[in-house]
PDB file of C-alpha atoms in Angstrom:
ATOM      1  CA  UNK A   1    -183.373  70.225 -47.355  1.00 90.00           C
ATOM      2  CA  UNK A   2    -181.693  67.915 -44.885  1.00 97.00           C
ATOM      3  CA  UNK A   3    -180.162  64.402 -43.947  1.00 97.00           C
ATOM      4  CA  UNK A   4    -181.038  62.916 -40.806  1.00 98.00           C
ATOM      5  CA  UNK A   5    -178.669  59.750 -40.449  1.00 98.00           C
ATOM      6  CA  UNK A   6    -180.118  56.948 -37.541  1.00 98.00           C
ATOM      7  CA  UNK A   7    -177.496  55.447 -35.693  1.00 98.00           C
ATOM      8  CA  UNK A   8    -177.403  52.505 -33.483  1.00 97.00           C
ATOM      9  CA  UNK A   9    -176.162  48.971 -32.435  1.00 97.00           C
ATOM     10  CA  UNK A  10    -178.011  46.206 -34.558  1.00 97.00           C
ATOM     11  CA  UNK A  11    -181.587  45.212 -33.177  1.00 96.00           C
ATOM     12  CA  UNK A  12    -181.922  48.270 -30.707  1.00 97.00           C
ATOM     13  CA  UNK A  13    -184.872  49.886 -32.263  1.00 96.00           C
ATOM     14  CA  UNK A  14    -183.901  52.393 -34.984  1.00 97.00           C
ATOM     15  CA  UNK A  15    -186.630  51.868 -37.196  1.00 96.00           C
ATOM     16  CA  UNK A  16    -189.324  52.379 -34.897  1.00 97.00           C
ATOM     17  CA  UNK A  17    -187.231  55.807 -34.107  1.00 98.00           C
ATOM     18  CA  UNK A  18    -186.773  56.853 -37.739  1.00 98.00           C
ATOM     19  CA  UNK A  19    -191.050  56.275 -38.036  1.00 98.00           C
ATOM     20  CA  UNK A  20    -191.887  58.621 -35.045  1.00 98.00           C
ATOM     21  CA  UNK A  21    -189.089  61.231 -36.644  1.00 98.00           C
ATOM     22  CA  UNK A  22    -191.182  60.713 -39.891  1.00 98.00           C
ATOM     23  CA  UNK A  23    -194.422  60.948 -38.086  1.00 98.00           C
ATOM     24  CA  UNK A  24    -193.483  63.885 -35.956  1.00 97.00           C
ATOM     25  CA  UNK A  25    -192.421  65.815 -39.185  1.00 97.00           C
ATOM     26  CA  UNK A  26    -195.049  65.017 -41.244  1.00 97.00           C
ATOM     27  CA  UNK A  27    -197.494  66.423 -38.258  1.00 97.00           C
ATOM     28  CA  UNK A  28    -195.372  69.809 -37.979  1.00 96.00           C
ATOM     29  CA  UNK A  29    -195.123  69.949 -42.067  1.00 96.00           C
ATOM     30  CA  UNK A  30    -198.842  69.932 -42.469  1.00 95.00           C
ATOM     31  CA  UNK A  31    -199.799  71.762 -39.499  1.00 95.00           C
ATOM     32  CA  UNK A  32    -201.925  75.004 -40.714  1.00 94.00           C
ATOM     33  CA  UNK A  33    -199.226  77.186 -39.074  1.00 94.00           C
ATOM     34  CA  UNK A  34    -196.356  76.205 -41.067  1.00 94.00           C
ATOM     35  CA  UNK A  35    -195.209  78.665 -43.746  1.00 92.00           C
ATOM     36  CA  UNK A  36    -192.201  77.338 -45.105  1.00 91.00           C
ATOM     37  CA  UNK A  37    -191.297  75.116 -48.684  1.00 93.00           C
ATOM     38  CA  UNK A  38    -193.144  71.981 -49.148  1.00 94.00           C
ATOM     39  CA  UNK A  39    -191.447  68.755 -47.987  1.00 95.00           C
ATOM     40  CA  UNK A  40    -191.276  65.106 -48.023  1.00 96.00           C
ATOM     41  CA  UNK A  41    -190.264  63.289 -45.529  1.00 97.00           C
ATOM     42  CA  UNK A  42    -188.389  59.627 -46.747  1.00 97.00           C
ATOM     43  CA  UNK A  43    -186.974  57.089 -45.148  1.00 98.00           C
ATOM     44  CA  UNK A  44    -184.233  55.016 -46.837  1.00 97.00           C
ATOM     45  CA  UNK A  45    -183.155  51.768 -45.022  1.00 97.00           C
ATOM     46  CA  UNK A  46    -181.412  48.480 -45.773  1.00 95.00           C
ATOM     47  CA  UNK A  47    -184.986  46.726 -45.554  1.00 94.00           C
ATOM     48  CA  UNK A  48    -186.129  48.720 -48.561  1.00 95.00           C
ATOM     49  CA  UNK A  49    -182.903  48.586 -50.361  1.00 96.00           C
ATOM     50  CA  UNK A  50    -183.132  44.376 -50.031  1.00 95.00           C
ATOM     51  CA  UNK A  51    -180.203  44.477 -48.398  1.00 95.00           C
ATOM     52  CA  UNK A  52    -180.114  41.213 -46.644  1.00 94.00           C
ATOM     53  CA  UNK A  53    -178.547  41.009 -42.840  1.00 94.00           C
ATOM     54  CA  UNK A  54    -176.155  38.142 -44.176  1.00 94.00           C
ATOM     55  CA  UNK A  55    -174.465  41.068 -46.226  1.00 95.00           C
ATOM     56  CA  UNK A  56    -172.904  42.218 -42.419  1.00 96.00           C
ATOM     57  CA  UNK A  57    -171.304  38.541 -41.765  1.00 94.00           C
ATOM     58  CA  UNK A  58    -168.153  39.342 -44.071  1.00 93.00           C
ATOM     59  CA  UNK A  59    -166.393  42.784 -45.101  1.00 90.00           C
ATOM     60  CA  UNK A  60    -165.915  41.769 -48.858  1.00 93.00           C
ATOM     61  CA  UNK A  61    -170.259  41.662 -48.856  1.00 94.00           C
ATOM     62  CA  UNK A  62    -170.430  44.391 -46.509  1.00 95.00           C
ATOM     63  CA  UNK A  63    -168.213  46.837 -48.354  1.00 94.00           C
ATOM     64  CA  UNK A  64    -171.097  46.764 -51.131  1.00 95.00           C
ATOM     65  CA  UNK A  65    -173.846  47.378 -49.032  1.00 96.00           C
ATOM     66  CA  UNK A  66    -173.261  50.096 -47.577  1.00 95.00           C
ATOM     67  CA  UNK A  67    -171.757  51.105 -51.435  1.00 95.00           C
ATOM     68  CA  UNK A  68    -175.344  50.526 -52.469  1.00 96.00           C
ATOM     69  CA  UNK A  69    -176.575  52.904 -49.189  1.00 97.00           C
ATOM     70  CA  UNK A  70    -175.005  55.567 -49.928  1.00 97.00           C
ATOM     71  CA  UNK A  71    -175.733  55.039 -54.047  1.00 96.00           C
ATOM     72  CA  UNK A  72    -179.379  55.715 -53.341  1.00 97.00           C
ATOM     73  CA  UNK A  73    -179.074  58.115 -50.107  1.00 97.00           C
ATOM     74  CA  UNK A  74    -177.152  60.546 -53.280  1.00 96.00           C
ATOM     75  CA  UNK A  75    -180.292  60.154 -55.415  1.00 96.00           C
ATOM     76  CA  UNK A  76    -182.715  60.816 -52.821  1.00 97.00           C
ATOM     77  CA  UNK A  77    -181.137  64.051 -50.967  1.00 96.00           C
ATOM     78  CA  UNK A  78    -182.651  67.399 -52.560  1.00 94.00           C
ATOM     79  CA  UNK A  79    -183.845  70.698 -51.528  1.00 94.00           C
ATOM     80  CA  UNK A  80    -187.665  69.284 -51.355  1.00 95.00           C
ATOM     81  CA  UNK A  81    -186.968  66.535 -49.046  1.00 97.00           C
ATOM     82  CA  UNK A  82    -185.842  65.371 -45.731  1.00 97.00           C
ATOM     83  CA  UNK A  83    -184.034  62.423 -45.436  1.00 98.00           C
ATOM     84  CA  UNK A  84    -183.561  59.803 -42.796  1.00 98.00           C
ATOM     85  CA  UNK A  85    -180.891  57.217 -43.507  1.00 98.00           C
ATOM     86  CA  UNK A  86    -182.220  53.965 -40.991  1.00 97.00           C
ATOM     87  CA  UNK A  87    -179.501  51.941 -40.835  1.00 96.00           C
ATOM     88  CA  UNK A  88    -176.626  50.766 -38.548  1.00 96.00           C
ATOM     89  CA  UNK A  89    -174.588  53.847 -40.205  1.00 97.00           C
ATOM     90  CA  UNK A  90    -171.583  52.509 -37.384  1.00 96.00           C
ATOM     91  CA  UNK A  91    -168.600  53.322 -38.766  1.00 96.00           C
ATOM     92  CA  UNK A  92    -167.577  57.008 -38.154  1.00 96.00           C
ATOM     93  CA  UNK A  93    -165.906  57.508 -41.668  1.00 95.00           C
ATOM     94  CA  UNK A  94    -168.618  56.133 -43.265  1.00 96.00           C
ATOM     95  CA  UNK A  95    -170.878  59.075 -41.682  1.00 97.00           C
ATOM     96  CA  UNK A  96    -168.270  61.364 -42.378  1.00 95.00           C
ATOM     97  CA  UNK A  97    -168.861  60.372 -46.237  1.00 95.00           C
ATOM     98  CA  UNK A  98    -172.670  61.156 -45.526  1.00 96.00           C
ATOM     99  CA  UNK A  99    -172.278  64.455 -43.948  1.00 95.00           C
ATOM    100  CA  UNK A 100    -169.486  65.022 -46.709  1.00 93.00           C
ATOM    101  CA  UNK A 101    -172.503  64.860 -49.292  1.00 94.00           C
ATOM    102  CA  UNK A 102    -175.147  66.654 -47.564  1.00 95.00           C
ATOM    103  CA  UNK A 103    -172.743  69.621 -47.228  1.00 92.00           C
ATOM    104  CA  UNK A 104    -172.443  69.306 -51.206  1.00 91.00           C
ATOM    105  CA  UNK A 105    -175.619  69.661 -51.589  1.00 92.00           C
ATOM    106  CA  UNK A 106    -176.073  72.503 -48.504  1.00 92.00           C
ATOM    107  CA  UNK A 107    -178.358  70.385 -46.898  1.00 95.00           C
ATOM    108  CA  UNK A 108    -178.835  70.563 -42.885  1.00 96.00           C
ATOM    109  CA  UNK A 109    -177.412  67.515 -40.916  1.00 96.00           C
ATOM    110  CA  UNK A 110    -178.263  66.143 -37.855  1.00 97.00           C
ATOM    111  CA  UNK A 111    -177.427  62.540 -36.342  1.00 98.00           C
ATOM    112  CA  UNK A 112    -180.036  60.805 -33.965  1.00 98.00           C
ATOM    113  CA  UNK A 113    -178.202  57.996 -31.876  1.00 98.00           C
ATOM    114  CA  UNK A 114    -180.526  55.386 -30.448  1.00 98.00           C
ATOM    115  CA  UNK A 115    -178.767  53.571 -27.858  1.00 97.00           C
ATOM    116  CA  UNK A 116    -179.482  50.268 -26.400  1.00 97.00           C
ATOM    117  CA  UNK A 117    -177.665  48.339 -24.272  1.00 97.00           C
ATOM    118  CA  UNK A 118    -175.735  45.116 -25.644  1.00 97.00           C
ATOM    119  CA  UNK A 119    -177.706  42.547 -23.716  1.00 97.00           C
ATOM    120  CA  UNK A 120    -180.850  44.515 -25.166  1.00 97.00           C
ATOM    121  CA  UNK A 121    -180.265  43.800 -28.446  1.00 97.00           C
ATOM    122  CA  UNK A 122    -178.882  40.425 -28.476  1.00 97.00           C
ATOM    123  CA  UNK A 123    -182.475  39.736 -26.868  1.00 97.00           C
ATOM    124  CA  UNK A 124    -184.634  41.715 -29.582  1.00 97.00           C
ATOM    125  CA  UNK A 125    -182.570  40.302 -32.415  1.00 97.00           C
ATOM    126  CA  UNK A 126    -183.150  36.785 -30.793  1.00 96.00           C
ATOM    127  CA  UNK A 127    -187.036  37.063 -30.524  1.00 96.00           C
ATOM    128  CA  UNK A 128    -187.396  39.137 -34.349  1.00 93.00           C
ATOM    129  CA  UNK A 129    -189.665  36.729 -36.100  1.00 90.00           C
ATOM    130  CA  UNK A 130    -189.538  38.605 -39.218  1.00 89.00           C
ATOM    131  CA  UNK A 131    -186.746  36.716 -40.719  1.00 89.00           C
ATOM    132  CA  UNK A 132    -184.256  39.834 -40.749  1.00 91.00           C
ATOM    133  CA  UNK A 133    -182.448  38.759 -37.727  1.00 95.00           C
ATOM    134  CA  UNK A 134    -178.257  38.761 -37.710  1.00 96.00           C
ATOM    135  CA  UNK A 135    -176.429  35.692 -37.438  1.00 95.00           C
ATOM    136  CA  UNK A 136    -175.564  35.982 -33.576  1.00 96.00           C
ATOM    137  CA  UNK A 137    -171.389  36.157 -34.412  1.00 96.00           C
ATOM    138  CA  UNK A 138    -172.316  39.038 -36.507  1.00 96.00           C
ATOM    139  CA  UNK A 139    -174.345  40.715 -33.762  1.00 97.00           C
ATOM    140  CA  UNK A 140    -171.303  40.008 -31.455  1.00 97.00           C
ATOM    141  CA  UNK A 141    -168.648  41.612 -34.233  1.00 96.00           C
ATOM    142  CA  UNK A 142    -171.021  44.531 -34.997  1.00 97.00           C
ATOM    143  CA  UNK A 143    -171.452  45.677 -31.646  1.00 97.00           C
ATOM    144  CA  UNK A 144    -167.609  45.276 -31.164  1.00 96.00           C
ATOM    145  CA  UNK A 145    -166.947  47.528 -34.020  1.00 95.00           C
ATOM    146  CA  UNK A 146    -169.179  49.678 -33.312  1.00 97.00           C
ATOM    147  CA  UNK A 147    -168.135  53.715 -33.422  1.00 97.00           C
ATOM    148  CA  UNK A 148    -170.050  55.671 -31.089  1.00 96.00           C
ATOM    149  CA  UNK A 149    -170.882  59.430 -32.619  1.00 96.00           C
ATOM    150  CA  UNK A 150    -169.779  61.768 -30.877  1.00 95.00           C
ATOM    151  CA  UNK A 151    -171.368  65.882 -30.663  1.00 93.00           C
ATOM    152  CA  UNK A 152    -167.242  67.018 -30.418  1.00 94.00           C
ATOM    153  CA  UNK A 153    -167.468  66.055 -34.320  1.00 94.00           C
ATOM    154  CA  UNK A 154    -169.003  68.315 -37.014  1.00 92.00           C
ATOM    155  CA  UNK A 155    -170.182  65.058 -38.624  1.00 94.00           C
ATOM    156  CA  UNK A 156    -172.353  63.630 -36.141  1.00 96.00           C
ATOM    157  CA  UNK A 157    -173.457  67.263 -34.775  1.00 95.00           C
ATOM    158  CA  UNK A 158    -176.175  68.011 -33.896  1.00 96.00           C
ATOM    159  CA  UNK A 159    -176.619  64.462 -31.987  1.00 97.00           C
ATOM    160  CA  UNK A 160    -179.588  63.584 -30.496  1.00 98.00           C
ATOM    161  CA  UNK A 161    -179.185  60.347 -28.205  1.00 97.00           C
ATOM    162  CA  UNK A 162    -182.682  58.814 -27.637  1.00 97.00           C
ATOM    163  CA  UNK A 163    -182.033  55.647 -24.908  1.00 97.00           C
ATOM    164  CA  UNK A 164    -184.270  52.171 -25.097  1.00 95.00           C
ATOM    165  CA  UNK A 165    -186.717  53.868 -22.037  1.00 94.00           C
ATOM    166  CA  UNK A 166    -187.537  57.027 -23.996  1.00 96.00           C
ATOM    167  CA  UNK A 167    -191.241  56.764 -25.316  1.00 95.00           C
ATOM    168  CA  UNK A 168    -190.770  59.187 -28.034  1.00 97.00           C
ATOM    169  CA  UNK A 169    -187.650  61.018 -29.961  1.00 97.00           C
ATOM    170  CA  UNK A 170    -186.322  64.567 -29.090  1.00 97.00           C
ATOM    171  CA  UNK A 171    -189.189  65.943 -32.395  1.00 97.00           C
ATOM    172  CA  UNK A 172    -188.734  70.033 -31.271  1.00 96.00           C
ATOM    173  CA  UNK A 173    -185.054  69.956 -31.400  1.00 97.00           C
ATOM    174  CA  UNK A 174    -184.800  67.495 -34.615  1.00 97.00           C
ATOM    175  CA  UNK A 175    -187.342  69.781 -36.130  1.00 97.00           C
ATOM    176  CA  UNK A 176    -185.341  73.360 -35.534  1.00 96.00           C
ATOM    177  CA  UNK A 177    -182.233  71.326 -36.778  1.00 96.00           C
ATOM    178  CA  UNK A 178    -183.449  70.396 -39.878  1.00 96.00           C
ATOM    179  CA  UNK A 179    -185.419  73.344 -40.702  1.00 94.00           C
ATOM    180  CA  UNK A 180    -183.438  76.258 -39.022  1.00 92.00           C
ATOM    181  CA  UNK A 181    -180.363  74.877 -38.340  1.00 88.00           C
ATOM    182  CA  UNK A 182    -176.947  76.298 -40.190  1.00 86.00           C
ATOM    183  CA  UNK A 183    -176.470  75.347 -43.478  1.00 87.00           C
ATOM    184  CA  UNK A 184    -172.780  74.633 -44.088  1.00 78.00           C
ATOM    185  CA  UNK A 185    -170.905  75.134 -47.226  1.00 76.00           C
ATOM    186  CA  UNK A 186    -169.263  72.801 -49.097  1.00 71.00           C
ATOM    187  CA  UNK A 187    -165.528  72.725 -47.989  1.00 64.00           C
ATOM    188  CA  UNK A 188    -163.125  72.531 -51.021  1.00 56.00           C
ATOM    189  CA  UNK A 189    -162.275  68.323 -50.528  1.00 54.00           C
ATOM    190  CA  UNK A 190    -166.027  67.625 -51.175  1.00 50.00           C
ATOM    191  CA  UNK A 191    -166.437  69.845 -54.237  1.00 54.00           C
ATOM    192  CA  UNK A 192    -166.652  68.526 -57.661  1.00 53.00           C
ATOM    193  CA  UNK A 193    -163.068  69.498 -59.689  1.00 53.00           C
ATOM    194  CA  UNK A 194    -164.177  71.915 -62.594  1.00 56.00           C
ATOM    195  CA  UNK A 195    -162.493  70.733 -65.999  1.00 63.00           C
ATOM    196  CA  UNK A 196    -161.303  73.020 -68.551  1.00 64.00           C
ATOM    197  CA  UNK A 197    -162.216  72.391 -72.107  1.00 73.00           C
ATOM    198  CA  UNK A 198    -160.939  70.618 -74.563  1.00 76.00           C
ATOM    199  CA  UNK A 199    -159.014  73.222 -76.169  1.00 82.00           C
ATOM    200  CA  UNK A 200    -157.825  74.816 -73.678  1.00 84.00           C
ATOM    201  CA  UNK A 201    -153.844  74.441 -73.796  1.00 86.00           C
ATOM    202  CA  UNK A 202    -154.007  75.075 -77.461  1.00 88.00           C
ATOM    203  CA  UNK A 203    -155.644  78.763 -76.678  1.00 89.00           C
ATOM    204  CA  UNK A 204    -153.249  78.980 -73.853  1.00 89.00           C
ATOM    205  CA  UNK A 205    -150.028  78.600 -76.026  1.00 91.00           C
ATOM    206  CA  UNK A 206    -151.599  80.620 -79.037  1.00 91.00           C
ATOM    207  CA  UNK A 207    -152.818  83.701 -77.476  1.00 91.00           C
ATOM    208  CA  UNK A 208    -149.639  84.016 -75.382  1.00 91.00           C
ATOM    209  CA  UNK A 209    -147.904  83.765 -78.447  1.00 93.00           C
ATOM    210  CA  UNK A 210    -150.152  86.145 -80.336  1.00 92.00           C
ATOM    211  CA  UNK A 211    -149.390  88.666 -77.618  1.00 92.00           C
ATOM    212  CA  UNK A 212    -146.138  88.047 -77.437  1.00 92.00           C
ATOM    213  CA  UNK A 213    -145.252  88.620 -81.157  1.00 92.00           C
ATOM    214  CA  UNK A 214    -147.295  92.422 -81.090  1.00 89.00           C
ATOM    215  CA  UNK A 215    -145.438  93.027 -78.420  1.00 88.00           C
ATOM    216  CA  UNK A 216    -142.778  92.647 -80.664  1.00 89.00           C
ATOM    217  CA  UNK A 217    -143.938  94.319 -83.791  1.00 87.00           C
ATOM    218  CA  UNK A 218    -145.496  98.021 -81.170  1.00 83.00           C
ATOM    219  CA  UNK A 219    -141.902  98.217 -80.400  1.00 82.00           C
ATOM    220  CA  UNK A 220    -140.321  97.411 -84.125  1.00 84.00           C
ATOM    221  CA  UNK A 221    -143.172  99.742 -85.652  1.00 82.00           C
ATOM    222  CA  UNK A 222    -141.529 102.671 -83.001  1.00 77.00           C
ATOM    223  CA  UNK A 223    -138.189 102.397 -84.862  1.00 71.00           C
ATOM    224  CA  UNK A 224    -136.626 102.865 -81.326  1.00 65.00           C
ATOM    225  CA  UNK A 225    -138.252 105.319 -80.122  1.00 68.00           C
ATOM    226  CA  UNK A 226    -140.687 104.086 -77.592  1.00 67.00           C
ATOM    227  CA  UNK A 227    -140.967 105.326 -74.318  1.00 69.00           C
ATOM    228  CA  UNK A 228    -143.409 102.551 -72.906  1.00 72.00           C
ATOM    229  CA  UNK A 229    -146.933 103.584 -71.394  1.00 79.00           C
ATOM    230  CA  UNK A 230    -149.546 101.976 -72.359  1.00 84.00           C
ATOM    231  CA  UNK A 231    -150.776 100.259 -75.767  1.00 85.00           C
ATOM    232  CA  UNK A 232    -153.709  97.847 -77.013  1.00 87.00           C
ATOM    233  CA  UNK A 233    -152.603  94.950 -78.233  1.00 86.00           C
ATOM    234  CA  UNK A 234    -154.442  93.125 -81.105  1.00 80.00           C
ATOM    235  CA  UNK A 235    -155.476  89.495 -80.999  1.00 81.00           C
ATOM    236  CA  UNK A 236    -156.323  88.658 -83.951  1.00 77.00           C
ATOM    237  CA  UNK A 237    -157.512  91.303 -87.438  1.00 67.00           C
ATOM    238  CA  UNK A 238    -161.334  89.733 -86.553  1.00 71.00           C
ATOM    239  CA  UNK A 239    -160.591  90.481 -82.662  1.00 75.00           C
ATOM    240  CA  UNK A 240    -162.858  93.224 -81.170  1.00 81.00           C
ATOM    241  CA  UNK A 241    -160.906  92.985 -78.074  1.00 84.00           C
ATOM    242  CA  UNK A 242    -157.958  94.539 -77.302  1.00 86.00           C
ATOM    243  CA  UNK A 243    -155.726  94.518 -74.338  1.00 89.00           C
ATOM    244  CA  UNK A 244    -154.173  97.011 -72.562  1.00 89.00           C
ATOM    245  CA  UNK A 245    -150.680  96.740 -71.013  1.00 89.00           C
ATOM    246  CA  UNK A 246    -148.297  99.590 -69.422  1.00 87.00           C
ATOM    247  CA  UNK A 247    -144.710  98.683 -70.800  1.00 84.00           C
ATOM    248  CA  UNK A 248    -141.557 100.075 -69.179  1.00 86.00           C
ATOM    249  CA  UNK A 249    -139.634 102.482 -70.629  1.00 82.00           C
ATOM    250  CA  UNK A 250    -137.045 100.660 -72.015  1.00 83.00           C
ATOM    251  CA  UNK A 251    -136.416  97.366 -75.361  1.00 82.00           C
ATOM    252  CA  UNK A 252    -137.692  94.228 -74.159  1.00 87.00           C
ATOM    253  CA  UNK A 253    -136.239  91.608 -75.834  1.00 89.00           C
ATOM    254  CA  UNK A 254    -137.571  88.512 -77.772  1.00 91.00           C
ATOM    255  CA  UNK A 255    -135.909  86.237 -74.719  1.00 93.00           C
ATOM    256  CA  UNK A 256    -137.168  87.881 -72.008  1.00 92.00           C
ATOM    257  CA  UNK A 257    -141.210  88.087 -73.381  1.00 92.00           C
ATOM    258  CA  UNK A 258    -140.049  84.318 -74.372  1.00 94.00           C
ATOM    259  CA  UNK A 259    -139.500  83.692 -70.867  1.00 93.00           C
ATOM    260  CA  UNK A 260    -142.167  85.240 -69.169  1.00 93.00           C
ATOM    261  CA  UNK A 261    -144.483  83.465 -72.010  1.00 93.00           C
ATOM    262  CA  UNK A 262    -143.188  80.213 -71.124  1.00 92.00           C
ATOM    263  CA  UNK A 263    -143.812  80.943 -67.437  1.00 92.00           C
ATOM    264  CA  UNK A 264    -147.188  81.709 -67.311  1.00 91.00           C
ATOM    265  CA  UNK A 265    -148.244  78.820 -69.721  1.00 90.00           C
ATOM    266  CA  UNK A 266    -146.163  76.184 -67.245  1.00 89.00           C
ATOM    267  CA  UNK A 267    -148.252  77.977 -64.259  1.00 84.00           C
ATOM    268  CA  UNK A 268    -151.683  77.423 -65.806  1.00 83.00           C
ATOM    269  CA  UNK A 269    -151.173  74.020 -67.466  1.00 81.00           C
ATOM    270  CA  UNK A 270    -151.241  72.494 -64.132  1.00 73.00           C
ATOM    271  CA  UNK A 271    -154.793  73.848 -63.888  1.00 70.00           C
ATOM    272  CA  UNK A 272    -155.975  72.538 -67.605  1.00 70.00           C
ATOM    273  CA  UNK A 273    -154.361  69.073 -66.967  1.00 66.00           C
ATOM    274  CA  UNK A 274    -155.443  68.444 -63.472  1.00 60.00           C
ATOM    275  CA  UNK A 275    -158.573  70.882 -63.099  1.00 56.00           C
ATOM    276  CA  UNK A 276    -158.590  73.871 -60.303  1.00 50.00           C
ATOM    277  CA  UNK A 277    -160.087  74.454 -57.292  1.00 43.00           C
ATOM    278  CA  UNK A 278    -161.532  77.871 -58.250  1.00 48.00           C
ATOM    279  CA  UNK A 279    -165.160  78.763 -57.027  1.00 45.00           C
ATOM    280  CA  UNK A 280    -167.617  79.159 -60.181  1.00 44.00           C
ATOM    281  CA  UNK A 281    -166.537  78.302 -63.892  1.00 49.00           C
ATOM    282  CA  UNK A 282    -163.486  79.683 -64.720  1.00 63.00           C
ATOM    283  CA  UNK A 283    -162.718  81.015 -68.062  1.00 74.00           C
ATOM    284  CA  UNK A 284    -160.144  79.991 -70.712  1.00 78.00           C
ATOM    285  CA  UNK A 285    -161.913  81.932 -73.238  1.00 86.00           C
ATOM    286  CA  UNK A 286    -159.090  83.927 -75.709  1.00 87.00           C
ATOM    287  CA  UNK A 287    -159.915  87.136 -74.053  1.00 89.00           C
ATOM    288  CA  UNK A 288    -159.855  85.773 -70.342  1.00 88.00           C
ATOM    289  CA  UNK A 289    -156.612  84.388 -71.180  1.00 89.00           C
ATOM    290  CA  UNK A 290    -154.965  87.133 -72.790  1.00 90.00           C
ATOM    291  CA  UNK A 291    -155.889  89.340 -69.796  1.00 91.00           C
ATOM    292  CA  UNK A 292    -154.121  87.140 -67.337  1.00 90.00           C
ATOM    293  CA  UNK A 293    -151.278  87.244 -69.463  1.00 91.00           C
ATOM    294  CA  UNK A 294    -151.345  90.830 -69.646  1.00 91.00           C
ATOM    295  CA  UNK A 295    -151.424  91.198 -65.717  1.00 91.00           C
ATOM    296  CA  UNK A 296    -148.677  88.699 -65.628  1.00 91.00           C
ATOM    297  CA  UNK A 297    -146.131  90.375 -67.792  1.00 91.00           C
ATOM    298  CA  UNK A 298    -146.897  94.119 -66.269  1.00 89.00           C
ATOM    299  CA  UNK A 299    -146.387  92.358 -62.860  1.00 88.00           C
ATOM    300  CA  UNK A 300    -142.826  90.631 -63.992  1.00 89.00           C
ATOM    301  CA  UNK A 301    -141.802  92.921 -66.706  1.00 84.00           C
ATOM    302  CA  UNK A 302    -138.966  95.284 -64.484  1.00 73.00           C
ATOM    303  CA  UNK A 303    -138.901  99.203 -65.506  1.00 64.00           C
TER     304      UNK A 303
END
């Protein structure tokens, strides 16, 4: 349903933030009023991953982290939930990835940004008691690195900045982004590449072939007499399908259909090797094939 990612310099209250989102929407979900799809609300965070502070004091144990983040923000997301990703979520590629997988799924996005000041949270992560404080040189490097979003970006839009003073979070306008706000589709870098089968480039090369050589024998079996138009063309003596294609008016040679064959296989290999792009499952079914083929040689065969 939707990804709500919490972002925020270390120790400046995002997880108190992420529990009044999760109150607020809990209140609104089971208010008598509201007609829409049951939801959950979750939060996901680096407390309830284990995900011990230390793992921010060096990039080689950092790296991992937020590896195993985003790991378990992919098996949470879904069409019945709303997800709220409470961590320091700082580095602006990194929430790029996010919104990258949301979108995959068509989920609605928003980004709440809960600002503190740097003084602020070197003085709450000083007095936590709870044992989940950062090493002070880590605070220091984190808040240095820090990427603030920015609403100019599709990734961190909408954004809803909440500073340390506000009692409470922005709930209407989090609420009418996540349940009414636009639901983007999946742009063709974060789509999954769809793989032909296994067989493919042998049905490729054999029904091009196959069409190639009663190509051939329509024009022997006319003892020079054809005048093109067009003819079905048999796939196979167990084929029910049979393909039309409007020749020219003239002998094509062996060479030329040779040529053309050659061609169109070279042109669709690419696609069976290295998958395509295509929307929906494409077809390399005998029949799809010989179609294209078809449309290819009335398209380069010259009158």
């Amino acid at each position: 349903m939707a990804l709500i990612t919490i972002s925020g310099y270390p120790s400046s209250g995002k997880s108190r933030r992420a529990l009044q989102i999760k109150e607020h929407l809990e209140k609104r979900l089971q208010d008598p009023t509201y007609a829409g799809p049951s939801l959950k609300v979750t939060i996901l965070s680096d407390d309830l991953l284990n995900i011990d502070r230390k793992a921010y004091n060096e990039s080689c144990s950092e790296k991992p982290a937020r590896g195993a983040l985003f790991t378990a923000m992919q098996r949470q997301m879904g069409q019945d939930t709303i997800l709220i990703v409470d961590s320091l979520n700082y580095i602006k590629g990194f929430r790029y990835q996010m919104y990258c997988a949301a979108r995959e799924l068509k989920l609605r996005v928003c980004t709440v940004y809960v600002v503190a000041t740097p003084e602020l949270s070197r003085e709450w992560n000083s007095a936590r008691q709870d044992g989940r404080a950062y090493a002070p040189e880590t605070l220091e490097n984190l808040i240095q690195r820090y990427e603030e979003p920015s609403s100019m970006v599709r990734w961190d839009s909408p954004l809803f900045t909440i500073t340390w003073s506000d009692d409470d979070v922005p709930a209407e306008g989090i609420w009418q982004a996540v349940t009414a706000g636009n639901v983007k589709p999946p742009n063709t870098g974060t789509q999954a590449v769809a793989k032909a089968p296994t067989d493919a480039l042998r049905t490729l090369e054999h029904t091009a072939t196959t069409l190639v050589s009663a190509i051939m024998s329509e024009q022997a079996a006319s003892q020079g007499s054809f005048t093109g138009g067009p003819i079905a063309l048999a796939l196979s003596s167990t084929s029910t399908h049979k393909p039309r294609i409007s020749l020219p008016s003239r002998n094509i040679t062996l060479s030329e259909l040779q040529r053309l064959k050659r061609q169109f296989v070279t042109v669709h290999k690419k696609a069976i090797t290295l998958g395509t792009t295509e929307k929906g499952a494409v077809d390399w079914s005998e029949e799809s094939v010989a179609d294209k083929f078809v449309a290819y040689l009335e398209e380069n065969l010259k009158p």
